[in-house]
Tab-separated table of C-alpha atoms in Angstrom:
chain	number	residue	atom	x	y	z
A	1	UNK	CA	0.000	0.000	0.000
A	2	UNK	CA	1.528	3.365	-0.967
A	3	UNK	CA	2.237	6.095	1.524
A	4	UNK	CA	0.454	9.270	0.513
A	5	UNK	CA	3.328	11.444	1.679
A	6	UNK	CA	5.053	14.428	0.099
A	7	UNK	CA	7.313	12.269	-2.086
A	8	UNK	CA	4.314	10.385	-3.461
A	9	UNK	CA	2.451	13.580	-4.346
A	10	UNK	CA	5.450	15.367	-5.848
A	11	UNK	CA	5.899	12.391	-8.176
A	12	UNK	CA	2.170	12.256	-8.883
A	13	UNK	CA	2.076	15.922	-9.922
A	14	UNK	CA	5.434	16.033	-11.723
A	15	UNK	CA	4.377	17.521	-15.093
A	16	UNK	CA	7.470	16.219	-16.873
A	17	UNK	CA	6.690	12.656	-15.856
A	18	UNK	CA	2.898	12.547	-15.959
A	19	UNK	CA	1.538	15.453	-17.984
A	20	UNK	CA	-1.100	15.992	-15.291
A	21	UNK	CA	-2.349	19.484	-14.716
A	22	UNK	CA	-4.202	21.943	-16.905
A	23	UNK	CA	-6.398	19.384	-18.634
A	24	UNK	CA	-8.149	18.523	-15.356
A	25	UNK	CA	-11.516	20.250	-14.964
A	26	UNK	CA	-13.340	21.082	-11.749
A	27	UNK	CA	-15.572	18.297	-10.472
A	28	UNK	CA	-19.149	18.959	-11.681
A	29	UNK	CA	-20.550	18.389	-8.181
A	30	UNK	CA	-18.759	21.523	-7.017
A	31	UNK	CA	-21.076	23.650	-9.128
A	32	UNK	CA	-24.170	21.652	-8.232
A	33	UNK	CA	-23.525	21.704	-4.502
A	34	UNK	CA	-22.377	25.323	-4.129
A	35	UNK	CA	-24.775	27.105	-6.493
A	36	UNK	CA	-27.107	28.201	-3.687
A	37	UNK	CA	-24.391	29.220	-1.205
A	38	UNK	CA	-23.595	32.858	-0.461
A	39	UNK	CA	-20.191	33.845	-1.848
A	40	UNK	CA	-17.508	34.129	0.813
A	41	UNK	CA	-14.213	32.527	1.741
A	42	UNK	CA	-13.294	29.000	0.688
A	43	UNK	CA	-10.598	26.444	1.416
A	44	UNK	CA	-9.807	23.805	-1.191
A	45	UNK	CA	-8.105	21.171	0.971
A	46	UNK	CA	-5.759	19.100	-1.161
A	47	UNK	CA	-6.227	21.403	-4.131
A	48	UNK	CA	-3.927	19.544	-6.544
A	49	UNK	CA	-3.524	21.419	-9.814
A	50	UNK	CA	-6.109	24.018	-8.809
A	51	UNK	CA	-9.151	23.111	-10.898
A	52	UNK	CA	-11.681	23.558	-8.089
A	53	UNK	CA	-9.904	26.523	-6.480
A	54	UNK	CA	-9.786	28.386	-9.786
A	55	UNK	CA	-13.423	27.561	-10.510
A	56	UNK	CA	-14.477	28.996	-7.148
A	57	UNK	CA	-12.362	32.121	-7.598
A	58	UNK	CA	-13.951	32.668	-10.986
A	59	UNK	CA	-17.326	32.840	-9.271
A	60	UNK	CA	-16.276	35.410	-6.722
A	61	UNK	CA	-14.984	33.345	-3.817
A	62	UNK	CA	-11.832	34.318	-1.932
A	63	UNK	CA	-9.963	31.031	-2.001
A	64	UNK	CA	-7.151	29.353	-0.126
A	65	UNK	CA	-5.742	26.397	-2.055
A	66	UNK	CA	-3.677	24.103	0.173
A	67	UNK	CA	-1.646	21.092	-0.910
A	68	UNK	CA	1.436	19.157	0.152
A	69	UNK	CA	2.909	19.160	-3.376
A	70	UNK	CA	4.910	22.095	-4.710
A	71	UNK	CA	4.577	20.640	-8.224
A	72	UNK	CA	0.793	20.728	-7.901
A	73	UNK	CA	0.779	24.280	-6.557
A	74	UNK	CA	3.059	25.543	-9.328
A	75	UNK	CA	0.619	24.151	-11.888
A	76	UNK	CA	-2.314	25.605	-9.948
A	77	UNK	CA	-0.740	29.067	-9.822
A	78	UNK	CA	-0.080	28.960	-13.566
A	79	UNK	CA	-3.710	28.010	-14.187
A	80	UNK	CA	-5.015	30.828	-11.982
A	81	UNK	CA	-2.701	33.371	-13.575
A	82	UNK	CA	-3.857	32.356	-17.057
A	83	UNK	CA	-7.454	32.881	-15.940
A	84	UNK	CA	-6.670	36.296	-14.453
A	85	UNK	CA	-7.579	35.103	-10.959
A	86	UNK	CA	-4.266	35.175	-9.108
A	87	UNK	CA	-5.423	37.979	-6.818
A	88	UNK	CA	-8.350	35.876	-5.540
A	89	UNK	CA	-6.378	32.780	-4.517
A	90	UNK	CA	-3.743	32.190	-1.853
A	91	UNK	CA	-1.677	29.031	-2.396
A	92	UNK	CA	-0.339	27.263	0.701
A	93	UNK	CA	2.180	24.413	0.628
A	94	UNK	CA	1.449	22.336	3.724
A	95	UNK	CA	0.764	18.884	5.119
A	96	UNK	CA	-2.947	19.130	5.880
A	97	UNK	CA	-2.748	16.342	8.451
A	98	UNK	CA	-0.569	18.630	10.601
A	99	UNK	CA	-1.498	22.135	9.468
A	100	UNK	CA	-2.831	24.591	12.020
A	101	UNK	CA	-4.436	27.344	9.897
A	102	UNK	CA	-5.627	29.430	12.822
A	103	UNK	CA	-8.773	30.512	11.001
A	104	UNK	CA	-12.040	29.226	9.519
A	105	UNK	CA	-13.712	29.445	6.093
A	106	UNK	CA	-17.296	29.784	4.882
A	107	UNK	CA	-16.742	26.780	2.613
A	108	UNK	CA	-14.285	23.943	3.079
A	109	UNK	CA	-14.182	21.533	0.168
A	110	UNK	CA	-12.029	18.581	-0.784
A	111	UNK	CA	-12.041	16.479	-3.945
A	112	UNK	CA	-10.243	13.113	-4.033
A	113	UNK	CA	-7.580	14.160	-1.510
A	114	UNK	CA	-5.663	11.156	-0.120
A	115	UNK	CA	-3.659	12.140	2.970
A	116	UNK	CA	-1.266	9.817	4.748
A	117	UNK	CA	-3.444	10.090	7.866
A	118	UNK	CA	-6.382	8.212	6.299
A	119	UNK	CA	-9.602	9.518	4.792
A	120	UNK	CA	-11.899	9.740	7.802
A	121	UNK	CA	-9.335	11.356	10.096
A	122	UNK	CA	-8.679	13.875	7.326
A	123	UNK	CA	-12.364	14.700	6.883
A	124	UNK	CA	-12.834	15.130	10.617
A	125	UNK	CA	-9.856	17.476	10.723
A	126	UNK	CA	-10.918	19.741	7.869
A	127	UNK	CA	-14.484	19.851	9.219
A	128	UNK	CA	-13.120	21.730	12.230
A	129	UNK	CA	-12.075	24.555	9.892
A	130	UNK	CA	-15.642	25.343	8.758
A	131	UNK	CA	-16.964	28.611	10.184
A	132	UNK	CA	-20.308	28.647	12.053
A	133	UNK	CA	-23.010	28.759	9.395
A	134	UNK	CA	-20.507	27.517	6.817
A	135	UNK	CA	-20.459	24.457	4.566
A	136	UNK	CA	-18.335	21.322	4.280
A	137	UNK	CA	-18.286	19.591	0.884
A	138	UNK	CA	-16.582	16.204	0.545
A	139	UNK	CA	-16.100	14.498	-2.819
A	140	UNK	CA	-14.437	11.100	-2.473
A	141	UNK	CA	-13.768	7.915	-4.395
A	142	UNK	CA	-16.441	5.376	-3.490
A	143	UNK	CA	-15.195	2.209	-1.824
A	144	UNK	CA	-15.589	-0.923	-3.919
A	145	UNK	CA	-15.417	0.775	-7.319
A	146	UNK	CA	-12.557	1.001	-9.779
A	147	UNK	CA	-10.973	4.304	-10.744
A	148	UNK	CA	-9.366	5.157	-14.084
A	149	UNK	CA	-5.940	4.371	-12.547
A	150	UNK	CA	-7.183	1.041	-11.169
A	151	UNK	CA	-8.289	0.054	-7.683
A	152	UNK	CA	-7.446	2.521	-4.939
A	153	UNK	CA	-5.945	1.249	-1.680
A	154	UNK	CA	-8.436	0.937	1.162
A	155	UNK	CA	-7.050	4.075	2.806
A	156	UNK	CA	-7.860	6.166	-0.289
A	157	UNK	CA	-11.587	5.471	-0.526
A	158	UNK	CA	-14.617	6.151	1.655
A	159	UNK	CA	-18.187	4.998	2.098
A	160	UNK	CA	-21.231	7.199	2.314
A	161	UNK	CA	-22.168	5.782	5.703
A	162	UNK	CA	-18.700	6.366	7.189
A	163	UNK	CA	-18.605	10.014	6.122
A	164	UNK	CA	-22.172	10.575	7.280
A	165	UNK	CA	-21.368	9.176	10.727
A	166	UNK	CA	-18.667	11.810	11.147
A	167	UNK	CA	-21.313	14.513	10.798
A	168	UNK	CA	-24.020	13.270	13.157
A	169	UNK	CA	-23.090	15.710	15.926
A	170	UNK	CA	-25.749	18.347	16.710
A	171	UNK	CA	-23.564	21.111	15.260
A	172	UNK	CA	-23.973	19.673	11.735
A	173	UNK	CA	-26.924	19.436	9.378
A	174	UNK	CA	-26.374	17.115	6.421
A	175	UNK	CA	-27.970	18.741	3.386
A	176	UNK	CA	-26.857	16.404	0.606
A	177	UNK	CA	-25.516	12.835	0.594
A	178	UNK	CA	-25.345	10.443	-2.351
A	179	UNK	CA	-23.212	8.315	-4.631
A	180	UNK	CA	-22.909	9.297	-8.259
A	181	UNK	CA	-21.432	7.716	-11.372
A	182	UNK	CA	-19.960	9.901	-14.085
A	183	UNK	CA	-18.251	9.095	-17.358
A	184	UNK	CA	-14.950	10.542	-18.542
A	185	UNK	CA	-13.278	10.146	-21.913
A	186	UNK	CA	-9.519	10.490	-21.392
A	187	UNK	CA	-7.842	10.045	-24.748
A	188	UNK	CA	-9.631	7.246	-26.574
A	189	UNK	CA	-10.945	5.535	-23.448
A	190	UNK	CA	-14.332	5.648	-21.758
A	191	UNK	CA	-14.093	5.491	-17.977
A	192	UNK	CA	-16.835	5.373	-15.337
A	193	UNK	CA	-16.075	6.857	-11.918
A	194	UNK	CA	-18.128	6.275	-8.788
A	195	UNK	CA	-18.055	9.137	-6.289
A	196	UNK	CA	-19.320	9.745	-2.774
A	197	UNK	CA	-20.607	13.297	-2.253
A	198	UNK	CA	-21.598	14.769	1.111
A	199	UNK	CA	-22.500	18.390	1.857
A	200	UNK	CA	-23.158	19.546	5.417
A	201	UNK	CA	-23.763	22.896	7.082
A	202	UNK	CA	-22.324	23.843	10.456
A	203	UNK	CA	-25.032	25.385	12.581
A	204	UNK	CA	-24.420	29.029	13.440
């Protein structure tokens, strides 16, 4: 089982080796799940190459994009600059399993982030950074389904019930929870992805 540490993610986002980066689009659930939210501050936790962070900034959010990989953040900054959105995004290189941001955001979102600490511990940690009245949006790989790179290790997937159980405390109201299958066409392939999506609001 791989360790999802800094070395892993620097290799994963090395543009010379993988070509990953600008071609990645924001997850469609981000638009669906945030369309009714008031614009404010947002944290993209494990922002990768910046697709979601840039999308949010383009719709008026003040965004912090945080990731452990400098390669990912360099690509993200290039993307934001090309879109004319550099002034709306702060990029932070950090290990999110240890980071102490000292602040909260109106929206905390994460899409497919795989920290070395494990998925559920990570989700519980970032949930603590949601401001009162704010929103947590989790988009994860569904357990038991293949991804376009093959099967993910057990520590890189989540179930709907496990994520929901994290948010049963009185301070949270779960507003959206479901699994969804979407189809991508990378190159000449057709790939189906199964996602877990949970949106919850922290009571003010």
